[in-house]
Tab-separated table of N, CA, C and O in Angstrom:
chain	number	residue	atom	x	y	z
A	1	UNK	N	67.786	1.383	48.359
A	1	UNK	CA	67.595	2.327	47.268
A	1	UNK	C	68.771	3.302	47.260
A	1	UNK	O	69.308	3.660	48.287
A	2	UNK	N	69.105	3.726	46.125
A	2	UNK	CA	70.222	4.654	45.970
A	2	UNK	C	69.945	5.970	46.688
A	2	UNK	O	68.820	6.450	46.712
A	3	UNK	N	70.983	6.536	47.271
A	3	UNK	CA	70.848	7.822	47.950
A	3	UNK	C	71.138	8.980	47.007
A	3	UNK	O	71.106	10.125	47.411
A	4	UNK	N	71.428	8.674	45.769
A	4	UNK	CA	71.764	9.714	44.811
A	4	UNK	C	70.510	10.329	44.205
A	4	UNK	O	69.547	9.634	43.926
A	5	UNK	N	70.575	11.613	43.968
A	5	UNK	CA	69.502	12.296	43.252
A	5	UNK	C	69.847	12.263	41.763
A	5	UNK	O	71.009	12.329	41.387
A	6	UNK	N	68.848	12.148	40.931
A	6	UNK	CA	69.066	12.105	39.485
A	6	UNK	C	69.200	13.506	38.903
A	6	UNK	O	68.453	14.413	39.270
A	7	UNK	N	70.130	13.655	37.984
A	7	UNK	CA	70.232	14.894	37.217
A	7	UNK	C	69.082	14.910	36.211
A	7	UNK	O	68.455	13.873	35.966
A	8	UNK	N	68.791	16.055	35.601
A	8	UNK	CA	67.717	16.086	34.591
A	8	UNK	C	67.934	15.082	33.454
A	8	UNK	O	66.985	14.428	33.013
A	9	UNK	N	69.165	14.923	32.982
A	9	UNK	CA	69.436	13.963	31.903
A	9	UNK	C	69.253	12.530	32.379
A	9	UNK	O	68.689	11.689	31.666
A	10	UNK	N	69.709	12.245	33.601
A	10	UNK	CA	69.527	10.897	34.147
A	10	UNK	C	68.052	10.595	34.341
A	10	UNK	O	67.591	9.486	34.055
A	11	UNK	N	67.317	11.584	34.813
A	11	UNK	CA	65.879	11.412	35.008
A	11	UNK	C	65.189	11.111	33.682
A	11	UNK	O	64.287	10.266	33.616
A	12	UNK	N	65.628	11.756	32.622
A	12	UNK	CA	65.061	11.498	31.295
A	12	UNK	C	65.254	10.026	30.899
A	12	UNK	O	64.333	9.379	30.397
A	13	UNK	N	66.434	9.495	31.163
A	13	UNK	CA	66.687	8.083	30.863
A	13	UNK	C	65.850	7.175	31.762
A	13	UNK	O	65.263	6.197	31.296
A	14	UNK	N	65.784	7.500	33.042
A	14	UNK	CA	65.023	6.656	33.957
A	14	UNK	C	63.537	6.671	33.626
A	14	UNK	O	62.869	5.639	33.751
A	15	UNK	N	63.013	7.807	33.172
A	15	UNK	CA	61.602	7.859	32.765
A	15	UNK	C	61.340	6.844	31.648
A	15	UNK	O	60.301	6.183	31.637
A	16	UNK	N	62.291	6.713	30.725
A	16	UNK	CA	62.168	5.735	29.647
A	16	UNK	C	62.031	4.330	30.231
A	16	UNK	O	61.154	3.559	29.825
A	17	UNK	N	62.862	3.994	31.203
A	17	UNK	CA	62.816	2.655	31.796
A	17	UNK	C	61.585	2.467	32.671
A	17	UNK	O	60.967	1.405	32.658
A	18	UNK	N	61.204	3.494	33.425
A	18	UNK	CA	60.020	3.389	34.277
A	18	UNK	C	58.745	3.239	33.462
A	18	UNK	O	57.784	2.627	33.923
A	19	UNK	N	58.709	3.778	32.265
A	19	UNK	CA	57.531	3.679	31.411
A	19	UNK	C	57.498	2.383	30.609
A	19	UNK	O	56.575	2.171	29.828
A	20	UNK	N	58.478	1.542	30.814
A	20	UNK	CA	58.585	0.289	30.075
A	20	UNK	C	58.144	-0.874	30.960
A	20	UNK	O	58.320	-0.840	32.174
A	21	UNK	N	57.596	-1.900	30.347
A	21	UNK	CA	57.142	-3.056	31.112
A	21	UNK	C	58.164	-4.186	31.140
A	21	UNK	O	57.969	-5.174	31.846
A	22	UNK	N	59.249	-4.045	30.391
A	22	UNK	CA	60.266	-5.101	30.346
A	22	UNK	C	61.650	-4.475	30.228
A	22	UNK	O	61.786	-3.285	29.941
A	23	UNK	N	62.678	-5.297	30.473
A	23	UNK	CA	64.048	-4.836	30.350
A	23	UNK	C	64.340	-4.362	28.928
A	23	UNK	O	63.755	-4.853	27.961
A	24	UNK	N	65.225	-3.399	28.830
A	24	UNK	CA	65.582	-2.839	27.523
A	24	UNK	C	67.073	-2.998	27.297
A	24	UNK	O	67.878	-2.799	28.204
A	25	UNK	N	67.437	-3.324	26.062
A	25	UNK	CA	68.854	-3.396	25.702
A	25	UNK	C	69.283	-2.032	25.153
A	25	UNK	O	68.462	-1.150	24.908
A	26	UNK	N	70.586	-1.890	24.957
A	26	UNK	CA	71.118	-0.614	24.486
A	26	UNK	C	70.470	-0.210	23.160
A	26	UNK	O	70.157	0.960	22.945
A	27	UNK	N	70.233	-1.160	22.262
A	27	UNK	CA	69.625	-0.863	20.958
A	27	UNK	C	68.251	-0.218	21.152
A	27	UNK	O	67.897	0.727	20.452
A	28	UNK	N	67.463	-0.725	22.102
A	28	UNK	CA	66.144	-0.143	22.391
A	28	UNK	C	66.282	1.316	22.833
A	28	UNK	O	65.510	2.179	22.415
A	29	UNK	N	67.269	1.564	23.672
A	29	UNK	CA	67.488	2.916	24.191
A	29	UNK	C	67.955	3.835	23.066
A	29	UNK	O	67.479	4.968	22.937
A	30	UNK	N	68.882	3.343	22.238
A	30	UNK	CA	69.372	4.138	21.108
A	30	UNK	C	68.227	4.468	20.164
A	30	UNK	O	68.081	5.616	19.726
A	31	UNK	N	67.399	3.488	19.844
A	31	UNK	CA	66.259	3.724	18.947
A	31	UNK	C	65.327	4.793	19.505
A	31	UNK	O	64.854	5.664	18.776
A	32	UNK	N	65.085	4.747	20.808
A	32	UNK	CA	64.170	5.698	21.423
A	32	UNK	C	64.756	7.111	21.453
A	32	UNK	O	64.062	8.083	21.160
A	33	UNK	N	66.046	7.237	21.813
A	33	UNK	CA	66.651	8.549	22.005
A	33	UNK	C	67.340	9.114	20.767
A	33	UNK	O	67.824	10.249	20.801
A	34	UNK	N	67.375	8.376	19.684
A	34	UNK	CA	68.074	8.865	18.488
A	34	UNK	C	67.454	10.156	17.949
A	34	UNK	O	68.158	11.031	17.446
A	35	UNK	N	66.154	10.300	18.076
A	35	UNK	CA	65.495	11.507	17.568
A	35	UNK	C	65.853	12.748	18.393
A	35	UNK	O	65.697	13.867	17.925
A	36	UNK	N	66.323	12.542	19.625
A	36	UNK	CA	66.706	13.689	20.449
A	36	UNK	C	68.201	13.990	20.360
A	36	UNK	O	68.710	14.826	21.105
A	37	UNK	N	68.899	13.322	19.420
A	37	UNK	CA	70.296	13.637	19.157
A	37	UNK	C	71.311	12.957	20.061
A	37	UNK	O	72.494	13.301	20.025
A	38	UNK	N	70.886	12.011	20.871
A	38	UNK	CA	71.828	11.308	21.736
A	38	UNK	C	72.458	10.154	20.959
A	38	UNK	O	71.767	9.337	20.386
A	39	UNK	N	73.782	10.100	20.964
A	39	UNK	CA	74.467	9.035	20.224
A	39	UNK	C	74.756	7.838	21.134
A	39	UNK	O	74.499	7.864	22.337
A	40	UNK	N	75.287	6.799	20.534
A	40	UNK	CA	75.569	5.560	21.252
A	40	UNK	C	76.517	5.739	22.424
A	40	UNK	O	76.341	5.103	23.474
A	41	UNK	N	77.528	6.593	22.273
A	41	UNK	CA	78.477	6.823	23.371
A	41	UNK	C	77.804	7.488	24.567
A	41	UNK	O	78.059	7.123	25.715
A	42	UNK	N	76.965	8.466	24.294
A	42	UNK	CA	76.244	9.151	25.367
A	42	UNK	C	75.327	8.178	26.085
A	42	UNK	O	75.259	8.149	27.320
A	43	UNK	N	74.647	7.362	25.329
A	43	UNK	CA	73.727	6.383	25.912
A	43	UNK	C	74.498	5.367	26.745
A	43	UNK	O	74.098	5.033	27.868
A	44	UNK	N	75.633	4.879	26.235
A	44	UNK	CA	76.466	3.944	27.003
A	44	UNK	C	76.916	4.569	28.320
A	44	UNK	O	76.920	3.911	29.363
A	45	UNK	N	77.309	5.840	28.255
A	45	UNK	CA	77.733	6.556	29.456
A	45	UNK	C	76.616	6.567	30.501
A	45	UNK	O	76.842	6.257	31.676
A	46	UNK	N	75.405	6.923	30.082
A	46	UNK	CA	74.298	6.999	31.035
A	46	UNK	C	73.877	5.624	31.542
A	46	UNK	O	73.538	5.479	32.722
A	47	UNK	N	73.899	4.614	30.692
A	47	UNK	CA	73.567	3.266	31.156
A	47	UNK	C	74.560	2.813	32.223
A	47	UNK	O	74.180	2.248	33.253
A	48	UNK	N	75.832	3.078	31.992
A	48	UNK	CA	76.867	2.725	32.959
A	48	UNK	C	76.710	3.512	34.259
A	48	UNK	O	76.766	2.956	35.361
A	49	UNK	N	76.515	4.810	34.121
A	49	UNK	CA	76.390	5.681	35.292
A	49	UNK	C	75.172	5.301	36.142
A	49	UNK	O	75.261	5.208	37.375
A	50	UNK	N	74.030	5.077	35.499
A	50	UNK	CA	72.813	4.725	36.233
A	50	UNK	C	72.924	3.346	36.878
A	50	UNK	O	72.359	3.110	37.946
A	51	UNK	N	73.675	2.452	36.241
A	51	UNK	CA	73.910	1.130	36.838
A	51	UNK	C	74.801	1.259	38.070
A	51	UNK	O	74.526	0.660	39.116
A	52	UNK	N	75.869	2.049	37.965
A	52	UNK	CA	76.781	2.235	39.091
A	52	UNK	C	76.104	2.935	40.265
A	52	UNK	O	76.417	2.661	41.415
A	53	UNK	N	75.193	3.844	39.970
A	53	UNK	CA	74.463	4.555	41.024
A	53	UNK	C	73.375	3.683	41.659
A	53	UNK	O	72.788	4.063	42.663
A	54	UNK	N	73.091	2.531	41.058
A	54	UNK	CA	72.093	1.630	41.616
A	54	UNK	C	70.680	1.848	41.117
A	54	UNK	O	69.731	1.306	41.666
A	55	UNK	N	70.525	2.634	40.059
A	55	UNK	CA	69.190	2.889	39.515
A	55	UNK	C	68.770	1.835	38.494
A	55	UNK	O	67.591	1.560	38.334
A	56	UNK	N	69.735	1.277	37.770
A	56	UNK	CA	69.447	0.243	36.778
A	56	UNK	C	70.148	-1.052	37.169
A	56	UNK	O	71.259	-1.032	37.702
A	57	UNK	N	69.493	-2.165	36.860
A	57	UNK	CA	70.083	-3.479	37.079
A	57	UNK	C	70.401	-4.080	35.710
A	57	UNK	O	69.487	-4.364	34.926
A	58	UNK	N	71.702	-4.242	35.396
A	58	UNK	CA	72.068	-4.859	34.110
A	58	UNK	C	71.998	-6.383	34.214
A	58	UNK	O	72.362	-6.966	35.232
A	59	UNK	N	71.498	-7.018	33.165
A	59	UNK	CA	71.403	-8.483	33.105
A	59	UNK	C	71.907	-8.917	31.747
A	59	UNK	O	71.405	-8.463	30.724
A	60	UNK	N	72.879	-9.786	31.723
A	60	UNK	CA	73.461	-10.236	30.459
A	60	UNK	C	72.650	-11.395	29.885
A	60	UNK	O	72.330	-12.352	30.569
A	61	UNK	N	72.315	-11.257	28.607
A	61	UNK	CA	71.656	-12.330	27.850
A	61	UNK	C	72.405	-12.462	26.539
A	61	UNK	O	72.280	-11.606	25.657
A	62	UNK	N	73.203	-13.509	26.437
A	62	UNK	CA	74.028	-13.678	25.245
A	62	UNK	C	75.039	-12.559	25.143
A	62	UNK	O	75.802	-12.316	26.064
A	63	UNK	N	75.023	-11.862	24.027
A	63	UNK	CA	75.970	-10.760	23.817
A	63	UNK	C	75.418	-9.410	24.271
A	63	UNK	O	76.113	-8.407	24.211
A	64	UNK	N	74.166	-9.379	24.697
A	64	UNK	CA	73.519	-8.118	25.070
A	64	UNK	C	73.301	-8.007	26.573
A	64	UNK	O	73.122	-9.009	27.262
A	65	UNK	N	73.284	-6.774	27.030
A	65	UNK	CA	72.863	-6.473	28.392
A	65	UNK	C	71.462	-5.877	28.322
A	65	UNK	O	71.187	-5.034	27.480
A	66	UNK	N	70.607	-6.340	29.207
A	66	UNK	CA	69.274	-5.777	29.346
A	66	UNK	C	69.222	-5.048	30.681
A	66	UNK	O	69.764	-5.521	31.681
A	67	UNK	N	68.593	-3.898	30.677
A	67	UNK	CA	68.551	-3.049	31.860
A	67	UNK	C	67.120	-2.911	32.354
A	67	UNK	O	66.201	-2.689	31.563
A	68	UNK	N	66.950	-3.059	33.659
A	68	UNK	CA	65.648	-2.857	34.292
A	68	UNK	C	65.833	-1.914	35.484
A	68	UNK	O	66.900	-1.887	36.104
A	69	UNK	N	64.820	-1.145	35.813
A	69	UNK	CA	64.929	-0.237	36.962
A	69	UNK	C	65.065	-1.037	38.263
A	69	UNK	O	64.430	-2.078	38.434
A	70	UNK	N	65.876	-0.537	39.161
A	70	UNK	CA	66.057	-1.188	40.460
A	70	UNK	C	64.866	-0.922	41.378
A	70	UNK	O	64.632	-1.670	42.324
A	71	UNK	N	64.113	0.142	41.103
A	71	UNK	CA	62.930	0.485	41.871
A	71	UNK	C	62.024	1.357	41.012
A	71	UNK	O	62.438	1.863	39.979
A	72	UNK	N	60.796	1.521	41.450
A	72	UNK	CA	59.797	2.240	40.660
A	72	UNK	C	59.959	3.750	40.779
A	72	UNK	O	60.626	4.264	41.683
A	73	UNK	N	59.310	4.452	39.883
A	73	UNK	CA	59.280	5.920	39.905
A	73	UNK	C	58.645	6.397	41.207
A	73	UNK	O	59.113	7.344	41.833
A	74	UNK	N	57.609	5.719	41.623
A	74	UNK	CA	56.922	6.100	42.861
A	74	UNK	C	57.861	5.970	44.062
A	74	UNK	O	57.895	6.848	44.921
A	75	UNK	N	58.639	4.882	44.113
A	75	UNK	CA	59.602	4.711	45.201
A	75	UNK	C	60.656	5.819	45.174
A	75	UNK	O	61.049	6.334	46.227
A	76	UNK	N	61.115	6.168	43.980
A	76	UNK	CA	62.097	7.242	43.847
A	76	UNK	C	61.508	8.564	44.343
A	76	UNK	O	62.135	9.283	45.129
A	77	UNK	N	60.296	8.883	43.900
A	77	UNK	CA	59.646	10.131	44.312
A	77	UNK	C	59.447	10.173	45.827
A	77	UNK	O	59.683	11.200	46.471
A	78	UNK	N	59.006	9.055	46.405
A	78	UNK	CA	58.789	9.004	47.849
A	78	UNK	C	60.097	9.217	48.607
A	78	UNK	O	60.131	9.924	49.616
A	79	UNK	N	61.174	8.634	48.113
A	79	UNK	CA	62.473	8.815	48.757
A	79	UNK	C	62.900	10.272	48.715
A	79	UNK	O	63.372	10.824	49.716
A	80	UNK	N	62.737	10.916	47.551
A	80	UNK	CA	63.090	12.340	47.443
A	80	UNK	C	62.268	13.191	48.407
A	80	UNK	O	62.809	14.082	49.080
A	81	UNK	N	60.988	12.928	48.473
A	81	UNK	CA	60.107	13.689	49.363
A	81	UNK	C	60.527	13.488	50.815
A	81	UNK	O	60.672	14.448	51.570
A	82	UNK	N	60.759	12.238	51.200
A	82	UNK	CA	61.147	11.951	52.583
A	82	UNK	C	62.490	12.579	52.936
A	82	UNK	O	62.662	13.107	54.038
A	83	UNK	N	63.453	12.527	52.013
A	83	UNK	CA	64.757	13.143	52.278
A	83	UNK	C	64.629	14.655	52.418
A	83	UNK	O	65.229	15.253	53.305
A	84	UNK	N	63.832	15.272	51.556
A	84	UNK	CA	63.638	16.722	51.618
A	84	UNK	C	62.936	17.118	52.916
A	84	UNK	O	63.365	18.054	53.594
A	85	UNK	N	61.886	16.395	53.260
A	85	UNK	CA	61.173	16.695	54.502
A	85	UNK	C	62.070	16.467	55.710
A	85	UNK	O	62.047	17.242	56.664
A	86	UNK	N	62.864	15.406	55.674
A	86	UNK	CA	63.773	15.113	56.782
A	86	UNK	C	64.809	16.207	56.971
A	86	UNK	O	65.097	16.623	58.106
A	87	UNK	N	65.369	16.701	55.868
A	87	UNK	CA	66.362	17.780	55.957
A	87	UNK	C	65.729	19.077	56.438
A	87	UNK	O	66.319	19.828	57.206
A	88	UNK	N	64.521	19.333	55.992
A	88	UNK	CA	63.863	20.604	56.307
A	88	UNK	C	63.245	20.608	57.697
A	88	UNK	O	63.355	21.587	58.427
A	89	UNK	N	62.587	19.501	58.070
A	89	UNK	CA	61.816	19.477	59.308
A	89	UNK	C	62.314	18.465	60.338
A	89	UNK	O	61.698	18.314	61.389
A	90	UNK	N	63.377	17.743	60.041
A	90	UNK	CA	63.795	16.688	60.945
A	90	UNK	C	62.773	15.573	60.907
A	90	UNK	O	62.120	15.337	59.898
A	91	UNK	N	62.593	14.897	61.998
A	91	UNK	CA	61.625	13.796	62.010
A	91	UNK	C	60.326	14.203	62.692
A	91	UNK	O	59.540	13.359	63.103
A	92	UNK	N	60.077	15.491	62.819
A	92	UNK	CA	58.909	15.986	63.531
A	92	UNK	C	57.702	16.098	62.603
A	92	UNK	O	57.634	16.980	61.741
A	93	UNK	N	56.730	15.210	62.814
A	93	UNK	CA	55.499	15.264	62.024
A	93	UNK	C	54.774	16.580	62.283
A	93	UNK	O	54.213	17.178	61.367
A	94	UNK	N	54.836	17.054	63.513
A	94	UNK	CA	54.179	18.323	63.844
A	94	UNK	C	54.773	19.469	63.028
A	94	UNK	O	54.048	20.309	62.500
A	95	UNK	N	56.097	19.508	62.899
A	95	UNK	CA	56.739	20.583	62.147
A	95	UNK	C	56.427	20.465	60.647
A	95	UNK	O	56.278	21.472	59.961
A	96	UNK	N	56.339	19.237	60.143
A	96	UNK	CA	55.972	19.044	58.736
A	96	UNK	C	54.569	19.577	58.496
A	96	UNK	O	54.328	20.336	57.555
A	97	UNK	N	53.641	19.210	59.372
A	97	UNK	CA	52.258	19.685	59.227
A	97	UNK	C	52.177	21.200	59.390
A	97	UNK	O	51.445	21.869	58.665
A	98	UNK	N	52.948	21.733	60.336
A	98	UNK	CA	52.961	23.190	60.524
A	98	UNK	C	53.483	23.869	59.264
A	98	UNK	O	52.937	24.894	58.834
A	99	UNK	N	54.512	23.305	58.676
A	99	UNK	CA	55.052	23.860	57.433
A	99	UNK	C	54.021	23.865	56.324
A	99	UNK	O	53.907	24.835	55.564
A	100	UNK	N	53.255	22.766	56.222
A	100	UNK	CA	52.214	22.712	55.197
A	100	UNK	C	51.099	23.714	55.476
A	100	UNK	O	50.464	24.213	54.558
A	101	UNK	N	50.879	24.009	56.752
A	101	UNK	CA	49.848	24.983	57.110
A	101	UNK	C	50.382	26.405	57.059
A	101	UNK	O	49.639	27.355	57.272
A	102	UNK	N	51.700	26.560	56.823
A	102	UNK	CA	52.306	27.884	56.749
A	102	UNK	C	52.513	28.526	58.108
A	102	UNK	O	52.472	29.741	58.233
A	103	UNK	N	52.729	27.707	59.128
A	103	UNK	CA	52.883	28.222	60.486
A	103	UNK	C	54.122	27.613	61.136
A	103	UNK	O	54.742	26.706	60.588
A	104	UNK	N	54.443	28.092	62.331
A	104	UNK	CA	55.566	27.517	63.081
A	104	UNK	C	55.103	26.446	64.060
A	104	UNK	O	55.907	25.704	64.595
A	105	UNK	N	53.806	26.380	64.326
A	105	UNK	CA	53.246	25.315	65.162
A	105	UNK	C	51.839	25.009	64.665
A	105	UNK	O	51.276	25.740	63.856
A	106	UNK	N	51.266	23.943	65.151
A	106	UNK	CA	49.948	23.503	64.704
A	106	UNK	C	48.944	23.746	65.821
A	106	UNK	O	49.136	23.313	66.955
A	107	UNK	N	47.851	24.444	65.494
A	107	UNK	CA	46.802	24.707	66.489
A	107	UNK	C	45.847	23.520	66.561
A	107	UNK	O	45.850	22.645	65.696
A	108	UNK	N	45.033	23.497	67.589
A	108	UNK	CA	44.056	22.412	67.725
A	108	UNK	C	43.053	22.454	66.569
A	108	UNK	O	42.572	21.408	66.120
A	109	UNK	N	42.759	23.628	66.047
A	109	UNK	CA	41.869	23.754	64.890
A	109	UNK	C	42.512	23.089	63.661
A	109	UNK	O	41.848	22.368	62.913
A	110	UNK	N	43.826	23.340	63.472
A	110	UNK	CA	44.546	22.701	62.368
A	110	UNK	C	44.536	21.182	62.526
A	110	UNK	O	44.339	20.438	61.559
A	111	UNK	N	44.734	20.726	63.754
A	111	UNK	CA	44.757	19.285	64.015
A	111	UNK	C	43.399	18.674	63.695
A	111	UNK	O	43.311	17.600	63.106
A	112	UNK	N	42.322	19.344	64.050
A	112	UNK	CA	40.973	18.856	63.745
A	112	UNK	C	40.761	18.766	62.232
A	112	UNK	O	40.183	17.793	61.733
A	113	UNK	N	41.236	19.780	61.490
A	113	UNK	CA	41.121	19.743	60.022
A	113	UNK	C	41.921	18.572	59.443
A	113	UNK	O	41.470	17.884	58.533
A	114	UNK	N	43.104	18.355	59.984
A	114	UNK	CA	43.953	17.256	59.514
A	114	UNK	C	43.301	15.913	59.827
A	114	UNK	O	43.294	15.010	58.982
A	115	UNK	N	42.723	15.781	61.024
A	115	UNK	CA	42.005	14.542	61.379
A	115	UNK	C	40.854	14.286	60.400
A	115	UNK	O	40.634	13.162	59.958
A	116	UNK	N	40.110	15.338	60.084
A	116	UNK	CA	39.013	15.196	59.121
A	116	UNK	C	39.516	14.755	57.764
A	116	UNK	O	38.935	13.872	57.121
A	117	UNK	N	40.601	15.353	57.329
A	117	UNK	CA	41.194	14.978	56.039
A	117	UNK	C	41.656	13.525	56.065
A	117	UNK	O	41.430	12.784	55.109
A	118	UNK	N	42.285	13.097	57.166
A	118	UNK	CA	42.750	11.712	57.277
A	118	UNK	C	41.578	10.726	57.274
A	118	UNK	O	41.660	9.660	56.667
A	119	UNK	N	40.480	11.084	57.949
A	119	UNK	CA	39.284	10.218	57.937
A	119	UNK	C	38.738	10.066	56.515
A	119	UNK	O	38.389	8.974	56.087
A	120	UNK	N	38.671	11.176	55.782
A	120	UNK	CA	38.213	11.118	54.384
A	120	UNK	C	39.143	10.237	53.557
A	120	UNK	O	38.683	9.438	52.731
A	121	UNK	N	40.427	10.398	53.762
A	121	UNK	CA	41.405	9.587	53.030
A	121	UNK	C	41.247	8.101	53.357
A	121	UNK	O	41.278	7.261	52.458
A	122	UNK	N	41.045	7.764	54.618
A	122	UNK	CA	40.826	6.375	55.006
A	122	UNK	C	39.589	5.799	54.335
A	122	UNK	O	39.591	4.664	53.868
A	123	UNK	N	38.510	6.592	54.266
A	123	UNK	CA	37.288	6.132	53.621
A	123	UNK	C	37.504	5.907	52.135
A	123	UNK	O	37.019	4.930	51.561
A	124	UNK	N	38.238	6.806	51.489
A	124	UNK	CA	38.536	6.657	50.066
A	124	UNK	C	39.348	5.393	49.802
A	124	UNK	O	39.159	4.716	48.807
A	125	UNK	N	40.265	5.092	50.712
A	125	UNK	CA	41.123	3.925	50.550
A	125	UNK	C	40.449	2.641	51.018
A	125	UNK	O	40.998	1.555	50.845
A	126	UNK	N	39.259	2.767	51.645
A	126	UNK	CA	38.519	1.610	52.083
A	126	UNK	C	39.033	1.024	53.388
A	126	UNK	O	38.847	-0.141	53.668
A	127	UNK	N	39.713	1.841	54.169
A	127	UNK	CA	40.239	1.389	55.459
A	127	UNK	C	39.363	1.951	56.561
A	127	UNK	O	38.878	3.055	56.492
A	128	UNK	N	39.165	1.157	57.581
A	128	UNK	CA	38.363	1.619	58.725
A	128	UNK	C	39.221	1.790	59.944
A	128	UNK	O	40.181	1.221	60.169
């Protein structure tokens, strides 16, 4: 997966592709974004940029290129979260949990609450 973070404009384009069930050609993108004032040159720029960054996979069919996302929105979000947590807390699960609890360390009471929450989550997911 790409290590690049999306700019707000790039994210807007990727949302279009993530919300689609099939590859889109430039004409599809132009039709969708024409109401927001984006012209063909701007769209070509973003299609090229997102392809080079590894977010879109271009596929040639005849005279047209069709673009599909290289990964899902969920995968992108998870990567951003993991990178942010890694930069902020390192690889320490204890420090991540302490941060979520608003503390510098986790008490046994906090750990018990987290265990209870994890048990509930396992039951919801149907895992034993």
